[in-house]
XYZ file of C-alpha atoms in Angstrom:
669
model
C -31.704 -7.862 84.923
C -30.644 -4.435 83.835
C -29.887 -4.190 80.115
C -26.457 -2.903 79.139
C -26.318 0.300 77.077
C -24.816 -0.437 73.645
C -23.225 2.011 71.252
C -24.680 2.408 67.735
C -21.689 0.538 66.292
C -22.119 -2.433 68.610
C -25.910 -2.778 68.487
C -25.549 -4.937 65.442
C -26.492 -8.206 64.108
C -27.551 -10.301 67.096
C -30.551 -7.971 67.655
C -32.704 -9.460 64.905
C -33.165 -12.673 62.960
C -35.385 -13.557 60.038
C -38.046 -16.087 61.055
C -41.446 -17.267 59.972
C -44.139 -16.789 62.605
C -47.468 -18.649 62.459
C -49.998 -16.486 60.671
C -47.535 -13.619 60.210
C -45.532 -14.752 57.192
C -41.865 -13.817 56.988
C -40.872 -11.152 59.485
C -37.853 -9.844 61.298
C -37.801 -11.376 64.822
C -35.785 -9.814 67.588
C -33.102 -12.212 68.832
C -32.962 -10.603 72.265
C -36.703 -10.567 72.885
C -38.086 -13.886 71.806
C -41.334 -13.765 69.923
C -41.146 -9.990 69.416
C -41.397 -8.647 65.852
C -38.973 -5.898 64.815
C -41.338 -3.304 63.382
C -39.063 -0.285 63.844
C -35.709 0.749 62.430
C -33.007 2.397 64.521
C -31.522 5.158 62.385
C -28.475 5.502 64.642
C -27.604 1.808 64.601
C -28.988 1.179 61.103
C -30.761 -1.953 62.266
C -34.292 -3.282 62.835
C -35.526 -3.271 66.492
C -38.610 -4.288 68.460
C -40.587 -2.251 71.019
C -38.743 -3.826 73.946
C -35.414 -2.785 72.382
C -36.715 0.767 72.155
C -37.476 0.731 75.865
C -34.028 -0.584 76.620
C -30.672 0.062 74.900
C -32.155 2.021 71.936
C -34.339 4.252 74.062
C -32.560 7.463 73.018
C -31.998 6.526 69.357
C -34.115 8.009 66.541
C -36.297 5.476 64.757
C -38.603 5.121 61.798
C -41.084 2.565 60.594
C -39.285 -0.516 59.308
C -41.701 -0.688 56.395
C -40.859 2.884 55.341
C -37.131 2.227 55.569
C -37.426 -1.004 53.561
C -39.445 0.781 50.876
C -36.834 3.545 50.717
C -33.962 1.109 50.499
C -35.781 -0.954 47.889
C -36.233 2.185 45.751
C -32.615 3.198 46.324
C -31.349 -0.259 45.384
C -33.512 -0.277 42.251
C -32.128 3.130 41.236
C -28.604 1.897 41.705
C -29.316 -1.274 39.715
C -30.837 0.813 36.920
C -27.865 3.193 36.962
C -25.421 0.290 36.852
C -27.341 -1.390 34.009
C -27.390 1.887 32.084
C -23.619 1.700 31.954
C -23.679 -1.709 30.282
C -24.374 -0.453 26.697
C -21.556 2.070 27.065
C -19.231 -0.615 28.392
C -20.217 -3.022 25.613
C -19.678 -0.322 23.005
C -16.292 0.524 24.511
C -15.373 -3.172 24.698
C -16.295 -3.651 21.038
C -14.349 -0.540 20.088
C -11.289 -1.782 21.973
C -11.617 -5.215 20.403
C -11.805 -3.589 16.968
C -8.741 -1.478 17.735
C -6.863 -4.518 19.077
C -7.821 -6.489 15.990
C -6.713 -3.642 13.734
C -3.517 -3.290 15.775
C -2.833 -6.986 15.334
C -3.602 -6.737 11.631
C -1.283 -3.757 11.307
C 1.452 -5.606 13.174
C 1.112 -8.626 10.877
C 1.020 -6.407 7.815
C 4.096 -4.446 8.868
C 5.906 -7.652 9.783
C 5.137 -8.945 6.314
C 6.261 -5.669 4.764
C 9.543 -5.832 6.698
C 10.194 -9.377 5.499
C 9.205 -8.434 1.968
C 11.297 -5.261 1.933
C 14.406 -6.981 3.242
C 13.836 -9.858 0.864
C 13.749 -7.344 -1.969
C 16.915 -5.750 -0.599
C 18.588 -9.146 -0.569
C 17.510 -9.681 -4.151
C 18.746 -6.229 -5.108
C 22.089 -6.870 -3.405
C 22.387 -10.263 -5.082
C 21.545 -8.700 -8.424
C 24.100 -5.953 -7.877
C 26.655 -8.572 -6.831
C 26.013 -10.495 -10.052
C 26.276 -7.301 -12.107
C 29.580 -6.353 -10.458
C 31.009 -9.838 -10.965
C 29.887 -9.758 -14.577
C 31.351 -6.291 -15.022
C 34.582 -7.513 -13.482
C 34.745 -10.445 -15.880
C 33.993 -8.254 -18.902
C 36.536 -5.596 -17.916
C 39.141 -8.199 -17.083
C 38.462 -9.998 -20.353
C 38.924 -6.870 -22.433
C 42.177 -5.930 -20.729
C 43.461 -9.479 -20.737
C 42.670 -9.859 -24.435
C 44.664 -6.751 -25.369
C 47.661 -7.680 -23.220
C 47.607 -11.326 -24.291
C 47.497 -10.358 -27.975
C 50.436 -7.997 -27.473
C 52.329 -10.724 -25.598
C 51.631 -13.276 -28.327
C 52.912 -10.847 -30.990
C 56.139 -10.178 -29.148
C 56.740 -13.869 -28.422
C 56.149 -14.682 -32.076
C 58.631 -12.025 -33.176
C 61.130 -13.218 -30.582
C 60.899 -16.759 -31.867
C 61.316 -15.616 -35.483
C 64.423 -13.568 -34.659
C 65.974 -16.423 -32.679
C 65.304 -18.914 -35.443
C 66.703 -16.800 -38.277
C 69.675 -15.670 -36.209
C 70.459 -19.318 -35.412
C 70.473 -20.243 -39.111
C 72.737 -17.328 -39.908
C 75.144 -18.138 -37.066
C 75.515 -21.706 -38.321
C 76.384 -20.446 -41.849
C 78.890 -17.990 -40.524
C 80.552 -20.549 -38.280
C 80.886 -23.120 -41.087
C 82.991 -20.871 -43.325
C 81.455 -22.360 -46.479
C 81.220 -19.603 -49.041
C 78.373 -21.257 -50.926
C 76.399 -21.649 -47.720
C 77.038 -18.032 -46.791
C 75.807 -16.859 -50.170
C 72.687 -19.011 -49.918
C 72.003 -17.952 -46.361
C 72.372 -14.315 -47.313
C 69.897 -14.867 -50.079
C 67.373 -16.777 -47.938
C 67.677 -15.126 -44.529
C 69.364 -11.787 -44.959
C 66.251 -9.930 -46.062
C 64.176 -11.521 -43.277
C 66.732 -10.438 -40.709
C 66.625 -6.888 -42.044
C 62.827 -6.883 -41.799
C 62.927 -8.317 -38.293
C 65.448 -5.757 -37.195
C 63.510 -2.809 -38.569
C 59.949 -3.994 -37.921
C 57.949 -1.843 -35.521
C 56.965 -3.849 -32.490
C 54.492 -3.037 -29.666
C 57.198 -2.797 -27.074
C 55.200 -0.528 -24.744
C 52.214 -2.004 -22.839
C 48.952 -1.318 -24.673
C 46.915 -1.812 -21.501
C 47.390 -1.482 -17.765
C 46.770 -3.749 -14.797
C 44.368 -1.499 -12.892
C 41.287 -3.264 -11.577
C 39.966 -1.562 -8.466
C 36.713 -1.850 -6.568
C 35.058 1.248 -5.171
C 32.438 0.388 -2.577
C 30.970 3.009 -0.252
C 30.381 0.400 2.405
C 30.423 2.738 5.380
C 27.708 5.047 4.037
C 25.607 2.055 3.031
C 26.134 0.455 6.423
C 24.944 3.628 8.136
C 21.926 3.803 5.841
C 21.052 0.189 6.582
C 21.563 0.795 10.300
C 18.887 3.516 10.161
C 16.710 1.783 7.579
C 13.012 1.805 8.407
C 11.048 3.348 11.249
C 8.016 2.078 13.136
C 5.691 5.071 13.094
C 3.038 5.620 15.772
C 1.755 8.126 18.319
C 0.073 7.943 21.721
C -2.602 10.447 20.720
C -6.218 9.729 21.660
C -9.298 11.442 20.270
C -10.948 12.088 23.649
C -8.084 14.389 24.728
C -7.211 15.960 21.382
C -8.352 19.568 20.896
C -8.961 21.995 18.063
C -8.691 25.786 18.001
C -8.695 28.701 15.591
C -11.202 31.026 13.943
C -11.869 28.468 11.230
C -13.449 26.255 13.863
C -16.575 28.431 14.005
C -16.700 30.764 11.032
C -15.172 31.556 7.673
C -15.832 33.701 4.620
C -16.953 32.320 1.271
C -13.982 31.793 -1.057
C -11.352 32.742 1.527
C -8.953 30.205 3.062
C -9.642 29.215 6.650
C -7.684 27.018 9.017
C -8.011 25.053 12.227
C -5.180 23.977 14.528
C -5.468 20.450 15.929
C -3.388 19.658 19.027
C -2.979 15.964 19.788
C -2.747 14.735 23.374
C -2.240 11.368 25.078
C -4.663 9.664 27.493
C -3.379 11.756 30.425
C -3.812 15.009 28.514
C -0.093 15.412 27.853
C 1.003 17.037 24.611
C 2.151 14.669 21.876
C 5.380 15.960 20.390
C 5.622 13.930 17.178
C 3.599 13.820 13.996
C 2.224 11.088 11.719
C -1.151 10.729 13.468
C -3.996 9.758 11.149
C -6.383 12.715 11.087
C -9.351 13.339 8.821
C -11.569 16.372 8.396
C -14.963 17.009 6.812
C -16.953 20.152 6.161
C -20.522 18.992 5.532
C -23.908 20.427 4.651
C -27.060 18.752 5.970
C -27.332 16.837 2.669
C -23.923 15.322 3.218
C -21.801 17.250 0.701
C -18.129 17.618 1.591
C -15.713 20.461 0.893
C -12.129 19.946 -0.174
C -9.241 20.682 2.144
C -5.773 19.712 3.200
C -4.215 18.632 6.488
C -0.672 19.825 7.194
C 1.398 17.796 9.635
C 3.793 20.108 11.528
C 5.632 17.062 12.899
C 5.415 18.397 16.469
C 2.055 16.973 17.495
C 0.029 19.787 15.942
C -1.771 19.748 12.617
C -3.442 22.412 10.522
C -6.607 21.809 8.526
C -6.747 24.318 5.659
C -9.946 24.589 3.662
C -12.014 26.908 1.476
C -15.796 26.853 1.171
C -17.480 28.385 -1.865
C -21.030 28.537 -0.534
C -22.541 30.392 2.416
C -24.653 28.698 5.032
C -24.441 26.602 8.160
C -22.128 23.614 8.026
C -20.792 20.876 10.255
C -17.023 20.589 10.740
C -16.041 17.071 11.828
C -12.477 16.418 12.977
C -11.466 12.833 13.662
C -8.373 11.152 15.016
C -8.110 7.475 14.087
C -11.736 7.586 12.922
C -12.997 8.910 16.284
C -14.305 12.434 16.897
C -11.904 14.648 18.816
C -13.058 16.688 21.803
C -16.015 18.899 20.794
C -16.391 17.455 17.289
C -18.490 17.941 15.217
C -18.377 21.753 15.389
C -20.968 24.163 14.042
C -19.500 26.279 11.245
C -21.123 29.385 9.769
C -19.941 30.514 6.327
C -20.789 34.102 5.396
C -20.303 36.308 2.352
C -18.157 38.880 4.198
C -16.307 39.187 7.508
C -18.952 41.681 8.756
C -21.572 38.948 8.575
C -19.644 36.681 10.944
C -21.461 35.712 14.169
C -20.078 36.480 17.643
C -17.609 34.022 19.077
C -19.186 30.767 20.195
C -16.159 28.866 21.340
C -17.819 27.702 24.549
C -20.793 26.311 22.669
C -18.596 24.445 20.204
C -16.283 23.215 22.931
C -19.238 21.773 24.817
C -20.804 20.125 21.776
C -20.348 16.436 21.194
C -21.354 14.104 18.402
C -21.175 10.563 17.166
C -21.726 11.045 13.442
C -19.805 8.575 11.338
C -19.314 10.874 8.383
C -18.292 9.256 5.129
C -15.868 6.396 4.721
C -12.378 7.688 4.159
C -9.101 6.242 2.990
C -6.216 7.654 4.976
C -2.563 6.726 5.328
C 0.209 7.770 7.661
C 2.991 9.702 5.997
C 6.591 8.695 6.336
C 8.678 10.759 8.731
C 9.980 14.057 7.425
C 10.263 17.709 8.241
C 6.723 18.564 7.125
C 4.117 16.626 5.217
C 0.624 17.060 3.864
C -2.372 14.772 4.004
C -5.317 15.140 1.700
C -8.555 16.247 3.319
C -11.600 14.221 2.399
C -13.242 15.049 -0.892
C -16.356 13.627 -2.481
C -17.144 13.932 -6.167
C -19.853 16.384 -7.108
C -19.579 18.694 -4.111
C -21.191 22.075 -4.728
C -18.458 23.903 -2.899
C -15.345 21.717 -3.176
C -12.252 22.944 -4.981
C -10.735 19.948 -6.808
C -7.961 20.427 -9.320
C -9.735 20.792 -12.633
C -9.269 18.073 -15.234
C -9.986 18.938 -18.844
C -12.871 17.105 -20.494
C -13.566 14.444 -17.845
C -15.800 11.495 -18.682
C -18.849 11.964 -16.478
C -18.968 8.572 -14.861
C -18.514 7.361 -11.296
C -16.993 4.616 -9.261
C -19.403 1.681 -9.213
C -17.689 -0.284 -6.451
C -14.358 -1.212 -4.920
C -13.339 -4.575 -3.527
C -10.550 -5.401 -1.115
C -8.328 -4.381 1.752
C -4.795 -5.396 2.645
C -4.625 -8.974 3.874
C -4.344 -12.635 2.942
C -7.963 -13.774 3.081
C -10.523 -14.083 0.316
C -11.204 -10.680 -1.176
C -8.063 -9.233 0.425
C -4.882 -8.393 -1.451
C -1.211 -7.678 -0.939
C 0.321 -5.871 -3.924
C -2.224 -6.812 -6.568
C -0.841 -6.332 -10.094
C -2.448 -7.717 -13.242
C -6.144 -7.676 -14.103
C -8.089 -9.625 -16.711
C -11.754 -9.886 -17.650
C -13.450 -12.557 -19.741
C -16.629 -12.918 -21.773
C -18.199 -15.162 -19.122
C -18.522 -12.205 -16.740
C -15.492 -12.779 -14.545
C -12.756 -10.499 -13.217
C -9.372 -12.070 -12.466
C -6.798 -10.452 -10.174
C -3.105 -11.408 -9.933
C -2.526 -11.097 -6.170
C 1.257 -10.857 -6.359
C 2.484 -11.082 -2.766
C -0.223 -13.570 -1.796
C 0.958 -15.870 -4.634
C -2.511 -16.504 -6.027
C -5.160 -15.444 -8.532
C -8.558 -14.395 -7.196
C -11.698 -14.529 -9.333
C -14.781 -12.322 -8.940
C -18.012 -11.759 -10.819
C -18.592 -8.535 -12.749
C -20.602 -7.340 -9.756
C -17.696 -7.903 -7.364
C -18.804 -11.154 -5.734
C -15.929 -13.432 -4.757
C -16.038 -16.736 -6.640
C -12.759 -18.588 -6.162
C -9.012 -18.366 -5.911
C -6.105 -20.673 -6.651
C -2.350 -20.740 -6.301
C 0.276 -22.382 -4.128
C 3.484 -20.576 -3.266
C 6.619 -22.212 -4.644
C 9.138 -22.521 -7.439
C 7.988 -25.795 -8.983
C 5.790 -26.101 -12.094
C 2.198 -25.395 -11.115
C 3.227 -23.170 -8.217
C 3.317 -19.373 -8.100
C 6.083 -17.242 -6.660
C 5.185 -13.739 -7.837
C 2.221 -13.592 -10.229
C 2.143 -10.181 -11.901
C 0.132 -10.576 -15.095
C -3.009 -12.519 -15.960
C -4.978 -13.107 -19.160
C -7.745 -15.423 -20.341
C -7.330 -17.459 -23.549
C -10.364 -17.825 -25.846
C -10.466 -21.519 -24.875
C -10.952 -20.487 -21.233
C -7.433 -21.220 -19.992
C -5.952 -18.777 -17.490
C -2.470 -17.516 -18.358
C -0.275 -16.147 -15.555
C 3.053 -14.320 -15.795
C 5.241 -15.351 -12.848
C 7.968 -12.728 -12.451
C 10.170 -14.543 -9.936
C 9.787 -18.020 -11.455
C 10.699 -16.524 -14.849
C 8.031 -18.387 -16.773
C 4.370 -18.199 -17.764
C 1.983 -20.778 -16.295
C -1.217 -22.003 -17.946
C -4.125 -23.205 -15.810
C -7.574 -24.453 -16.710
C -10.594 -22.269 -15.988
C -10.999 -24.258 -12.740
C -7.437 -23.417 -11.669
C -5.804 -26.764 -12.484
C -2.227 -26.542 -13.725
C -1.691 -27.544 -17.370
C 1.672 -26.295 -18.652
C 4.324 -23.608 -18.574
C 6.081 -21.725 -21.336
C 9.097 -19.433 -21.681
C 11.227 -21.238 -19.103
C 14.895 -20.554 -19.890
C 14.018 -17.635 -22.157
C 12.249 -15.180 -19.871
C 14.047 -13.055 -17.265
C 11.156 -11.255 -15.580
C 7.723 -11.563 -17.233
C 5.338 -8.831 -16.071
C 2.263 -8.628 -18.313
C 0.505 -11.137 -20.561
C -2.147 -10.898 -23.254
C -3.600 -13.031 -26.052
C -3.785 -11.961 -29.706
C -6.456 -12.871 -32.247
C -4.467 -15.904 -33.356
C -4.516 -17.300 -29.832
C -0.824 -16.562 -29.376
C 0.400 -15.605 -25.913
C 2.086 -12.203 -25.705
C 4.537 -11.870 -22.819
C 6.058 -8.552 -21.724
C 9.462 -9.324 -20.205
C 10.044 -6.386 -17.892
C 13.626 -7.297 -17.009
C 14.791 -8.244 -20.522
C 12.944 -5.265 -22.078
C 11.629 -7.630 -24.734
C 8.200 -8.762 -25.941
C 7.887 -12.519 -26.633
C 5.094 -14.131 -28.639
C 4.497 -17.853 -28.012
C 2.116 -20.458 -29.245
C 0.148 -22.006 -26.342
C 2.312 -25.107 -26.836
C 5.340 -23.036 -25.829
C 6.902 -22.662 -29.278
C 8.384 -19.212 -29.802
C 6.740 -17.357 -32.692
C 8.812 -14.167 -32.529
C 10.284 -11.634 -30.180
C 11.171 -7.963 -30.440
C 12.616 -5.142 -28.379
C 15.748 -4.428 -26.362
C 16.798 -2.043 -23.615
C 16.927 1.610 -24.661
C 14.812 4.607 -25.610
C 14.440 4.019 -29.354
C 11.168 3.278 -31.129
C 11.691 -0.507 -30.942
C 13.297 -0.369 -27.509
C 11.887 -0.401 -23.981
C 12.839 0.619 -20.463
C 10.915 -1.585 -18.050
C 7.824 -2.399 -20.159
C 4.810 -3.480 -18.100
C 1.576 -4.603 -19.743
C 0.149 -5.353 -23.191
C -3.196 -5.193 -24.986
C -4.336 -6.195 -28.491
C -6.753 -4.199 -30.673
C -9.154 -5.362 -33.385
C -6.375 -5.085 -36.000
C -4.294 -7.561 -33.993
C -1.852 -4.779 -33.182
C 0.077 -5.041 -29.923
C 0.052 -2.086 -27.514
C 2.820 -1.941 -24.889
C 3.212 0.435 -21.926
C 6.864 1.555 -21.698
C 7.187 2.391 -18.003
C 10.486 4.300 -17.700
C 10.216 5.826 -21.187
C 6.823 7.294 -20.140
C 5.147 6.284 -23.383
C 2.850 3.778 -25.065
C 4.074 1.976 -28.201
C 2.108 0.120 -30.875
C 3.476 -2.747 -33.016
C 1.999 -5.076 -35.614
C 1.753 -8.824 -35.017
C 5.265 -9.328 -36.422
C 6.789 -6.802 -34.026
C 7.200 -3.976 -36.530
C 6.964 -0.537 -34.930
C 3.865 1.477 -35.896
C 3.562 4.459 -33.546
C 4.124 5.750 -30.045
C 2.594 8.483 -27.915
C 3.169 10.121 -24.549
C 5.963 11.945 -22.742
C 6.970 12.511 -19.135
C 4.715 14.984 -17.318
C 1.354 15.651 -15.688
C -0.493 17.266 -18.600
C -3.113 15.804 -20.897
C -1.616 12.866 -22.772
C 1.523 12.801 -20.633
C 2.583 9.986 -18.313
C 4.542 9.413 -15.173
C 5.266 5.715 -15.756
C 2.287 4.086 -17.553
C 1.245 0.594 -16.460
C -2.081 -1.083 -17.293
C -3.584 -0.832 -20.778
C -6.806 -1.954 -22.471
C -8.576 -1.321 -25.786
C -12.329 -0.788 -26.247
C -14.464 -1.943 -29.187
C -13.856 1.368 -30.982
C -10.094 1.009 -30.778
C -9.680 3.652 -28.080
C -6.750 2.973 -25.765
C -7.227 3.196 -21.972
C -4.024 3.639 -19.967
C -3.332 3.515 -16.219
C -0.934 6.365 -15.365
C 0.891 4.942 -12.326
C 2.878 7.961 -11.111
C 0.033 10.425 -11.717
C -2.531 7.998 -10.189
C -5.103 8.445 -12.943
C -6.602 6.751 -16.008
C -6.395 8.416 -19.442
C -8.218 7.593 -22.681
C -6.724 8.008 -26.186
C -7.969 7.287 -29.683
C -6.290 4.622 -31.811
C -3.734 7.099 -33.149
C -2.656 8.160 -29.663
C -4.506 11.483 -29.449
C -5.703 12.339 -25.940
C -9.477 12.128 -25.492
C -10.341 12.292 -21.800
C -9.899 11.072 -18.256
C -11.917 8.546 -16.333
C -13.323 10.402 -13.346
C -11.719 8.818 -10.272
C -12.046 11.824 -7.943
C -14.639 10.226 -5.647
C -12.136 7.624 -4.460
C -8.651 8.585 -5.703
C -6.288 5.960 -7.061
C -2.873 5.331 -5.554
C -0.402 3.686 -7.941
C -2.780 1.885 -10.369
C -1.374 -1.214 -12.093
C -3.273 -3.622 -14.360
C -6.384 -2.513 -16.210
C -9.078 -4.257 -18.272
C -12.566 -3.840 -19.743
C -15.258 -6.084 -18.281
C -17.733 -7.962 -20.451
C -20.427 -5.446 -19.469
C -18.319 -2.511 -20.630
C -16.849 -1.161 -17.381
C -13.230 -0.364 -16.562
C -11.617 -2.456 -13.816
C -8.267 -1.338 -12.422
C -5.890 -2.743 -9.798
C -5.491 0.063 -7.251
C -2.285 -1.416 -5.892
C -1.470 1.263 -3.324
C -4.953 0.985 -1.792
C -4.894 -2.854 -1.895
C -8.144 -3.121 -3.823
C -9.582 -3.195 -7.312
C -12.124 -0.669 -8.542
C -14.758 -0.763 -11.243
C -15.782 2.449 -13.031
C -18.511 3.225 -15.529
C -17.052 3.797 -18.966
C -18.844 5.535 -21.814
C -17.730 3.933 -25.066
């Protein structure tokens, strides 16, 4: 029978089958020619064929040895498998990166949600407080006016009654016609009538009835309507670009700049600001120059920097902690413009890198017309240009503990700090309603606290201290009392309930008395641990014995009480009876000046260490209030420091509230 001619596309699968032949192992057997082994491969049909097939329908098709083709396809398949497997580490790395970003995104969402609830809760409290103040002001104003008008009314009614009474007596005498009675009445009443007739009376109102309420509701309503903004961008590092002469070269001591243009995943220009960008100029040994990032609020940013040393450097630009396109760049710093190398934009644009750089703390700025972010700076850089501080103590950050969150070792608005002789650091974690305890080396040990408004619960712990007997004393601002717990965190007692309005800081004097700084009442209370009031002093104002939002307290070796007076920008010292001794400080940024002092501690020599909240620094004074020095915090700048204490091994621990962590610094006593 004549075989039909088949096209390459139809020569297909029924030509061969896989069978085992006796003595031949596994081979491809032709389905059309029984018992024939397919030893050739038709290149046109892409199929295995036998010799009979080649004499029939495949006679004009090109062929090759089946063994050669199988070897080639095996090698090709292996190459493709290897290529596919080579992508797996990249995919895994990308998957992990995305998971990290998703986790951080979720954390940020939870954090912002908490901040929204907290902020509006504070607004509610502020509105309720203002409502109470207005109602109180109304009652006071009404009372004063009512008292004046009522007194005037009572006087006139009294005079009216007296005139009516005496006139009635006189009328009766006159109507009776008895001469003796007339004479007696004239003697008894006549003079009174004359006095009543001539007496000056408050006939004109001595007060008015005006009581008006002025409330700018509409403006407030508009402000509330626009209150808060969720800030973000769609910028991605892989599409973001940098340009400018400062990308490749600069001159020693002269300012240089780089323009960073943010783009989204499709390469489109981002037209808003607030992206989190960091920049580093590094030497091979890892030193970092100082600089500043300017947000133009239109999707572009400018990194301005100055290098004070010539040489070859690495310029790393990161968006959300990832290198932008071409980063890190090679930067040559020369002594003069003539020494600058030829343009190497193409080389820099083609370069890529995966260097981590140093860890950096960055924060998005709130929306505005133009804002500045700090470039990264490390302490001790040979060519950085930090703002010079006079007479700094040459010590460094030992460690920092914490990030924003609700877990162990995480904080939300940490406030007070205490340290005890047993080598522990205690942190009042205000918005997490607990106290966390760490070792002097920063190891987490325990935490305690249950949110609530019942005895033994915490609503807003702001201050913490340790009694010589080991008890832990906590100022609870919102519960308006001070709670006492055992060293294991078991509730024992409370004090100050009904007296305190807003306790902020606590301390213990040498008599074991508990010193409570009432921030809202602007008063310092001293209690026995049993709760009995020993004494109190202070009121609202700016006098020597007055306060404006006092925060924390410390006690020196003379049992003198040191108070930070927040809004009066000063520190005041009193004896144990509350008698004023001295004060120091004024509003400003200079040596010995404050912008709202907060935490305070005293070393063994009587020197006073003060956290300067608004200036984000720590200053040291002698016992008389003379400025001595700063603690060097440049390596990891503070942001709104709160409580402060000295650890049992002589270091300074401070609550870095704005960075949601606490930091421990070496301190040279």
